[in-house]
Amino acid sequence: MRNEIDLYALDITGATFTQACGGPCTEGCLTLARIGADAWAVGDSKRPDLAPLRYSTVELDAAGIDPARFGLPA
């Protein structure tokens, strides 16, 4: 059994989200915040009312999301 963290149990109050766009930000941009040692929250700048989704670093990598693109260390 793997020792996994419950990503949705992590408090993201005060998390600093950084935005990255693939072009003009008219369609919305991905926002990303580190919320733990191996945990990330991903949001949508056009829908800030929706709760961000949460991923481990492995899941973020599998989705092709590179924290370096946001100016964040992996």
PDB file of N, CA and C in Angstrom:
ATOM      1  N   MET A   1       0.841  -1.178   0.000  1.00  0.00           N
ATOM      2  CA  MET A   1       0.000   0.000   0.000  1.00  0.00           C
ATOM      3  C   MET A   1       0.888   1.243   0.000  1.00  0.00           C
ATOM      4  N   ARG A   2       0.559   2.187  -0.863  1.00  0.00           N
ATOM      5  CA  ARG A   2       1.330   3.430  -0.940  1.00  0.00           C
ATOM      6  C   ARG A   2       0.881   4.382   0.156  1.00  0.00           C
ATOM      7  N   ASN A   3       1.826   5.171   0.639  1.00  0.00           N
ATOM      8  CA  ASN A   3       1.515   6.180   1.633  1.00  0.00           C
ATOM      9  C   ASN A   3       1.135   7.460   0.899  1.00  0.00           C
ATOM     10  N   GLU A   4      -0.153   7.647   0.660  1.00  0.00           N
ATOM     11  CA  GLU A   4      -0.627   8.797  -0.099  1.00  0.00           C
ATOM     12  C   GLU A   4      -1.239   9.826   0.824  1.00  0.00           C
ATOM     13  N   ILE A   5      -1.081  11.074   0.451  1.00  0.00           N
ATOM     14  CA  ILE A   5      -1.659  12.174   1.206  1.00  0.00           C
ATOM     15  C   ILE A   5      -3.043  12.485   0.633  1.00  0.00           C
ATOM     16  N   ASP A   6      -3.970  12.866   1.486  1.00  0.00           N
ATOM     17  CA  ASP A   6      -5.295  13.281   1.029  1.00  0.00           C
ATOM     18  C   ASP A   6      -5.177  14.742   0.600  1.00  0.00           C
ATOM     19  N   LEU A   7      -5.049  14.950  -0.700  1.00  0.00           N
ATOM     20  CA  LEU A   7      -4.831  16.293  -1.232  1.00  0.00           C
ATOM     21  C   LEU A   7      -5.941  17.259  -0.854  1.00  0.00           C
ATOM     22  N   TYR A   8      -7.167  16.762  -0.771  1.00  0.00           N
ATOM     23  CA  TYR A   8      -8.298  17.638  -0.470  1.00  0.00           C
ATOM     24  C   TYR A   8      -8.436  17.924   1.031  1.00  0.00           C
ATOM     25  N   ALA A   9      -7.606  17.293   1.856  1.00  0.00           N
ATOM     26  CA  ALA A   9      -7.587  17.604   3.283  1.00  0.00           C
ATOM     27  C   ALA A   9      -6.622  18.762   3.570  1.00  0.00           C
ATOM     28  N   LEU A  10      -5.779  19.099   2.603  1.00  0.00           N
ATOM     29  CA  LEU A  10      -4.814  20.184   2.787  1.00  0.00           C
ATOM     30  C   LEU A  10      -5.521  21.540   2.751  1.00  0.00           C
ATOM     31  N   ASP A  11      -5.131  22.407   3.658  1.00  0.00           N
ATOM     32  CA  ASP A  11      -5.691  23.758   3.704  1.00  0.00           C
ATOM     33  C   ASP A  11      -5.008  24.611   2.639  1.00  0.00           C
ATOM     34  N   ILE A  12      -5.788  25.184   1.738  1.00  0.00           N
ATOM     35  CA  ILE A  12      -5.190  26.038   0.701  1.00  0.00           C
ATOM     36  C   ILE A  12      -5.477  27.513   0.951  1.00  0.00           C
ATOM     37  N   THR A  13      -6.008  27.805   2.127  1.00  0.00           N
ATOM     38  CA  THR A  13      -6.224  29.201   2.491  1.00  0.00           C
ATOM     39  C   THR A  13      -4.877  29.912   2.454  1.00  0.00           C
ATOM     40  N   GLY A  14      -4.811  30.979   1.737  1.00  0.00           N
ATOM     41  CA  GLY A  14      -3.563  31.733   1.655  1.00  0.00           C
ATOM     42  C   GLY A  14      -2.592  31.225   0.605  1.00  0.00           C
ATOM     43  N   ALA A  15      -2.969  30.179  -0.141  1.00  0.00           N
ATOM     44  CA  ALA A  15      -2.092  29.685  -1.212  1.00  0.00           C
ATOM     45  C   ALA A  15      -1.940  30.770  -2.271  1.00  0.00           C
ATOM     46  N   THR A  16      -0.734  30.911  -2.781  1.00  0.00           N
ATOM     47  CA  THR A  16      -0.465  31.914  -3.813  1.00  0.00           C
ATOM     48  C   THR A  16      -0.496  31.241  -5.175  1.00  0.00           C
ATOM     49  N   PHE A  17      -1.499  31.601  -5.968  1.00  0.00           N
ATOM     50  CA  PHE A  17      -1.647  31.033  -7.300  1.00  0.00           C
ATOM     51  C   PHE A  17      -0.918  31.905  -8.316  1.00  0.00           C
ATOM     52  N   THR A  18      -0.205  31.250  -9.216  1.00  0.00           N
ATOM     53  CA  THR A  18       0.514  31.916 -10.291  1.00  0.00           C
ATOM     54  C   THR A  18      -0.161  31.527 -11.593  1.00  0.00           C
ATOM     55  N   GLN A  19      -0.252  32.463 -12.516  1.00  0.00           N
ATOM     56  CA  GLN A  19      -0.960  32.259 -13.785  1.00  0.00           C
ATOM     57  C   GLN A  19       0.019  32.093 -14.931  1.00  0.00           C
ATOM     58  N   ALA A  20      -0.288  31.186 -15.838  1.00  0.00           N
ATOM     59  CA  ALA A  20       0.490  31.017 -17.064  1.00  0.00           C
ATOM     60  C   ALA A  20      -0.480  30.915 -18.226  1.00  0.00           C
ATOM     61  N   CYS A  21      -0.157  31.578 -19.296  1.00  0.00           N
ATOM     62  CA  CYS A  21      -1.014  31.571 -20.483  1.00  0.00           C
ATOM     63  C   CYS A  21      -0.239  31.039 -21.682  1.00  0.00           C
ATOM     64  N   GLY A  22      -0.942  30.363 -22.546  1.00  0.00           N
ATOM     65  CA  GLY A  22      -0.331  29.866 -23.771  1.00  0.00           C
ATOM     66  C   GLY A  22      -0.433  30.873 -24.899  1.00  0.00           C
ATOM     67  N   GLY A  23      -1.051  31.966 -24.663  1.00  0.00           N
ATOM     68  CA  GLY A  23      -1.265  33.005 -25.668  1.00  0.00           C
ATOM     69  C   GLY A  23      -2.071  34.114 -25.038  1.00  0.00           C
ATOM     70  N   PRO A  24      -2.893  34.800 -25.827  1.00  0.00           N
ATOM     71  CA  PRO A  24      -3.716  35.845 -25.230  1.00  0.00           C
ATOM     72  C   PRO A  24      -4.660  35.242 -24.194  1.00  0.00           C
ATOM     73  N   CYS A  25      -4.779  35.887 -23.080  1.00  0.00           N
ATOM     74  CA  CYS A  25      -5.586  35.333 -21.983  1.00  0.00           C
ATOM     75  C   CYS A  25      -7.061  35.684 -22.117  1.00  0.00           C
ATOM     76  N   THR A  26      -7.606  35.531 -23.291  1.00  0.00           N
ATOM     77  CA  THR A  26      -9.027  35.806 -23.495  1.00  0.00           C
ATOM     78  C   THR A  26      -9.878  34.580 -23.202  1.00  0.00           C
ATOM     79  N   GLU A  27      -9.299  33.405 -23.259  1.00  0.00           N
ATOM     80  CA  GLU A  27     -10.041  32.170 -23.026  1.00  0.00           C
ATOM     81  C   GLU A  27      -9.843  31.641 -21.615  1.00  0.00           C
ATOM     82  N   GLY A  28      -9.042  32.302 -20.821  1.00  0.00           N
ATOM     83  CA  GLY A  28      -8.752  31.816 -19.473  1.00  0.00           C
ATOM     84  C   GLY A  28      -7.382  31.199 -19.409  1.00  0.00           C
ATOM     85  N   CYS A  29      -6.831  31.244 -18.259  1.00  0.00           N
ATOM     86  CA  CYS A  29      -5.488  30.720 -18.049  1.00  0.00           C
ATOM     87  C   CYS A  29      -5.495  29.776 -16.861  1.00  0.00           C
ATOM     88  N   LEU A  30      -4.548  28.876 -16.886  1.00  0.00           N
ATOM     89  CA  LEU A  30      -4.351  27.944 -15.799  1.00  0.00           C
ATOM     90  C   LEU A  30      -3.656  28.675 -14.663  1.00  0.00           C
ATOM     91  N   THR A  31      -4.090  28.431 -13.438  1.00  0.00           N
ATOM     92  CA  THR A  31      -3.404  28.959 -12.266  1.00  0.00           C
ATOM     93  C   THR A  31      -2.896  27.781 -11.456  1.00  0.00           C
ATOM     94  N   LEU A  32      -1.746  27.955 -10.829  1.00  0.00           N
ATOM     95  CA  LEU A  32      -1.099  26.855 -10.126  1.00  0.00           C
ATOM     96  C   LEU A  32      -0.520  27.352  -8.816  1.00  0.00           C
ATOM     97  N   ALA A  33      -0.672  26.542  -7.773  1.00  0.00           N
ATOM     98  CA  ALA A  33      -0.085  26.857  -6.476  1.00  0.00           C
ATOM     99  C   ALA A  33       0.448  25.580  -5.846  1.00  0.00           C
ATOM    100  N   ARG A  34       1.616  25.683  -5.224  1.00  0.00           N
ATOM    101  CA  ARG A  34       2.126  24.553  -4.432  1.00  0.00           C
ATOM    102  C   ARG A  34       1.405  24.608  -3.100  1.00  0.00           C
ATOM    103  N   ILE A  35       0.822  23.470  -2.707  1.00  0.00           N
ATOM    104  CA  ILE A  35       0.076  23.426  -1.448  1.00  0.00           C
ATOM    105  C   ILE A  35       0.667  22.423  -0.462  1.00  0.00           C
ATOM    106  N   GLY A  36       1.782  21.828  -0.842  1.00  0.00           N
ATOM    107  CA  GLY A  36       2.471  20.866   0.010  1.00  0.00           C
ATOM    108  C   GLY A  36       3.727  20.391  -0.679  1.00  0.00           C
ATOM    109  N   ALA A  37       4.499  19.552  -0.010  1.00  0.00           N
ATOM    110  CA  ALA A  37       5.759  19.070  -0.570  1.00  0.00           C
ATOM    111  C   ALA A  37       5.557  18.327  -1.888  1.00  0.00           C
ATOM    112  N   ASP A  38       4.471  17.608  -2.013  1.00  0.00           N
ATOM    113  CA  ASP A  38       4.176  16.852  -3.234  1.00  0.00           C
ATOM    114  C   ASP A  38       2.732  17.100  -3.645  1.00  0.00           C
ATOM    115  N   ALA A  39       2.293  18.357  -3.508  1.00  0.00           N
ATOM    116  CA  ALA A  39       0.888  18.662  -3.744  1.00  0.00           C
ATOM    117  C   ALA A  39       0.729  20.008  -4.439  1.00  0.00           C
ATOM    118  N   TRP A  40      -0.206  20.044  -5.385  1.00  0.00           N
ATOM    119  CA  TRP A  40      -0.458  21.238  -6.192  1.00  0.00           C
ATOM    120  C   TRP A  40      -1.953  21.471  -6.321  1.00  0.00           C
ATOM    121  N   ALA A  41      -2.334  22.730  -6.445  1.00  0.00           N
ATOM    122  CA  ALA A  41      -3.724  23.087  -6.720  1.00  0.00           C
ATOM    123  C   ALA A  41      -3.743  23.791  -8.071  1.00  0.00           C
ATOM    124  N   VAL A  42      -4.679  23.402  -8.927  1.00  0.00           N
ATOM    125  CA  VAL A  42      -4.801  23.952 -10.272  1.00  0.00           C
ATOM    126  C   VAL A  42      -6.180  24.586 -10.415  1.00  0.00           C
ATOM    127  N   GLY A  43      -6.188  25.845 -10.834  1.00  0.00           N
ATOM    128  CA  GLY A  43      -7.440  26.564 -11.012  1.00  0.00           C
ATOM    129  C   GLY A  43      -7.556  27.155 -12.405  1.00  0.00           C
ATOM    130  N   ASP A  44      -8.661  27.833 -12.650  1.00  0.00           N
ATOM    131  CA  ASP A  44      -8.952  28.469 -13.932  1.00  0.00           C
ATOM    132  C   ASP A  44      -9.210  29.946 -13.669  1.00  0.00           C
ATOM    133  N   SER A  45      -8.409  30.817 -14.291  1.00  0.00           N
ATOM    134  CA  SER A  45      -8.526  32.258 -14.042  1.00  0.00           C
ATOM    135  C   SER A  45      -9.876  32.824 -14.460  1.00  0.00           C
ATOM    136  N   LYS A  46     -10.545  32.195 -15.399  1.00  0.00           N
ATOM    137  CA  LYS A  46     -11.849  32.679 -15.860  1.00  0.00           C
ATOM    138  C   LYS A  46     -12.991  32.202 -14.967  1.00  0.00           C
ATOM    139  N   ARG A  47     -12.714  31.233 -14.113  1.00  0.00           N
ATOM    140  CA  ARG A  47     -13.738  30.700 -13.214  1.00  0.00           C
ATOM    141  C   ARG A  47     -13.191  30.594 -11.791  1.00  0.00           C
ATOM    142  N   PRO A  48     -12.805  31.729 -11.225  1.00  0.00           N
ATOM    143  CA  PRO A  48     -12.205  31.705  -9.890  1.00  0.00           C
ATOM    144  C   PRO A  48     -13.169  31.260  -8.787  1.00  0.00           C
ATOM    145  N   ASP A  49     -14.458  31.214  -9.086  1.00  0.00           N
ATOM    146  CA  ASP A  49     -15.447  30.770  -8.110  1.00  0.00           C
ATOM    147  C   ASP A  49     -15.427  29.258  -7.909  1.00  0.00           C
ATOM    148  N   LEU A  50     -14.850  28.522  -8.854  1.00  0.00           N
ATOM    149  CA  LEU A  50     -14.762  27.067  -8.741  1.00  0.00           C
ATOM    150  C   LEU A  50     -13.560  26.676  -7.900  1.00  0.00           C
ATOM    151  N   ALA A  51     -13.734  25.662  -7.085  1.00  0.00           N
ATOM    152  CA  ALA A  51     -12.627  25.173  -6.257  1.00  0.00           C
ATOM    153  C   ALA A  51     -11.535  24.591  -7.153  1.00  0.00           C
ATOM    154  N   PRO A  52     -10.276  24.879  -6.857  1.00  0.00           N
ATOM    155  CA  PRO A  52      -9.185  24.317  -7.653  1.00  0.00           C
ATOM    156  C   PRO A  52      -9.121  22.792  -7.496  1.00  0.00           C
ATOM    157  N   LEU A  53      -8.685  22.144  -8.548  1.00  0.00           N
ATOM    158  CA  LEU A  53      -8.429  20.711  -8.492  1.00  0.00           C
ATOM    159  C   LEU A  53      -7.052  20.514  -7.877  1.00  0.00           C
ATOM    160  N   ARG A  54      -6.812  19.356  -7.292  1.00  0.00           N
ATOM    161  CA  ARG A  54      -5.544  19.111  -6.611  1.00  0.00           C
ATOM    162  C   ARG A  54      -4.871  17.868  -7.173  1.00  0.00           C
ATOM    163  N   TYR A  55      -3.552  17.968  -7.300  1.00  0.00           N
ATOM    164  CA  TYR A  55      -2.766  16.902  -7.907  1.00  0.00           C
ATOM    165  C   TYR A  55      -1.468  16.695  -7.148  1.00  0.00           C
ATOM    166  N   SER A  56      -0.970  15.470  -7.196  1.00  0.00           N
ATOM    167  CA  SER A  56       0.388  15.202  -6.714  1.00  0.00           C
ATOM    168  C   SER A  56       1.344  15.645  -7.818  1.00  0.00           C
ATOM    169  N   THR A  57       2.623  15.704  -7.516  1.00  0.00           N
ATOM    170  CA  THR A  57       3.617  16.087  -8.521  1.00  0.00           C
ATOM    171  C   THR A  57       3.625  15.090  -9.675  1.00  0.00           C
ATOM    172  N   VAL A  58       3.481  13.815  -9.376  1.00  0.00           N
ATOM    173  CA  VAL A  58       3.453  12.780 -10.424  1.00  0.00           C
ATOM    174  C   VAL A  58       2.247  12.987 -11.335  1.00  0.00           C
ATOM    175  N   GLU A  59       1.098  13.266 -10.762  1.00  0.00           N
ATOM    176  CA  GLU A  59      -0.112  13.501 -11.558  1.00  0.00           C
ATOM    177  C   GLU A  59       0.009  14.774 -12.390  1.00  0.00           C
ATOM    178  N   LEU A  60       0.593  15.808 -11.812  1.00  0.00           N
ATOM    179  CA  LEU A  60       0.788  17.064 -12.533  1.00  0.00           C
ATOM    180  C   LEU A  60       1.686  16.834 -13.747  1.00  0.00           C
ATOM    181  N   ASP A  61       2.756  16.075 -13.546  1.00  0.00           N
ATOM    182  CA  ASP A  61       3.674  15.743 -14.636  1.00  0.00           C
ATOM    183  C   ASP A  61       2.967  14.929 -15.719  1.00  0.00           C
ATOM    184  N   ALA A  62       2.149  13.966 -15.306  1.00  0.00           N
ATOM    185  CA  ALA A  62       1.414  13.134 -16.268  1.00  0.00           C
ATOM    186  C   ALA A  62       0.437  13.974 -17.089  1.00  0.00           C
ATOM    187  N   ALA A  63      -0.065  15.054 -16.504  1.00  0.00           N
ATOM    188  CA  ALA A  63      -0.992  15.940 -17.213  1.00  0.00           C
ATOM    189  C   ALA A  63      -0.244  16.923 -18.116  1.00  0.00           C
ATOM    190  N   GLY A  64       1.094  16.907 -18.061  1.00  0.00           N
ATOM    191  CA  GLY A  64       1.891  17.792 -18.909  1.00  0.00           C
ATOM    192  C   GLY A  64       1.985  19.213 -18.383  1.00  0.00           C
ATOM    193  N   ILE A  65       1.748  19.393 -17.097  1.00  0.00           N
ATOM    194  CA  ILE A  65       1.825  20.722 -16.491  1.00  0.00           C
ATOM    195  C   ILE A  65       3.178  20.864 -15.805  1.00  0.00           C
ATOM    196  N   ASP A  66       3.975  21.806 -16.283  1.00  0.00           N
ATOM    197  CA  ASP A  66       5.325  22.026 -15.765  1.00  0.00           C
ATOM    198  C   ASP A  66       5.335  23.254 -14.855  1.00  0.00           C
ATOM    199  N   PRO A  67       5.559  23.074 -13.559  1.00  0.00           N
ATOM    200  CA  PRO A  67       5.587  24.217 -12.650  1.00  0.00           C
ATOM    201  C   PRO A  67       6.602  25.290 -13.062  1.00  0.00           C
ATOM    202  N   ALA A  68       7.657  24.915 -13.744  1.00  0.00           N
ATOM    203  CA  ALA A  68       8.663  25.883 -14.187  1.00  0.00           C
ATOM    204  C   ALA A  68       8.044  26.922 -15.126  1.00  0.00           C
ATOM    205  N   ARG A  69       7.045  26.533 -15.876  1.00  0.00           N
ATOM    206  CA  ARG A  69       6.362  27.458 -16.788  1.00  0.00           C
ATOM    207  C   ARG A  69       5.646  28.571 -16.024  1.00  0.00           C
ATOM    208  N   PHE A  70       5.360  28.296 -14.765  1.00  0.00           N
ATOM    209  CA  PHE A  70       4.707  29.254 -13.887  1.00  0.00           C
ATOM    210  C   PHE A  70       5.729  30.002 -13.019  1.00  0.00           C
ATOM    211  N   GLY A  71       7.003  29.677 -13.232  1.00  0.00           N
ATOM    212  CA  GLY A  71       8.050  30.278 -12.406  1.00  0.00           C
ATOM    213  C   GLY A  71       8.155  29.632 -11.037  1.00  0.00           C
ATOM    214  N   LEU A  72       7.629  28.403 -10.913  1.00  0.00           N
ATOM    215  CA  LEU A  72       7.656  27.689  -9.651  1.00  0.00           C
ATOM    216  C   LEU A  72       8.637  26.524  -9.726  1.00  0.00           C
ATOM    217  N   PRO A  73       9.362  26.250  -8.641  1.00  0.00           N
ATOM    218  CA  PRO A  73      10.235  25.071  -8.636  1.00  0.00           C
ATOM    219  C   PRO A  73       9.412  23.794  -8.567  1.00  0.00           C
ATOM    220  N   ALA A  74       9.879  22.768  -9.244  1.00  0.00           N
ATOM    221  CA  ALA A  74       9.155  21.487  -9.247  1.00  0.00           C
ATOM    222  C   ALA A  74       9.320  20.757  -7.954  1.00  0.00           C
TER     223      ALA A  74
END
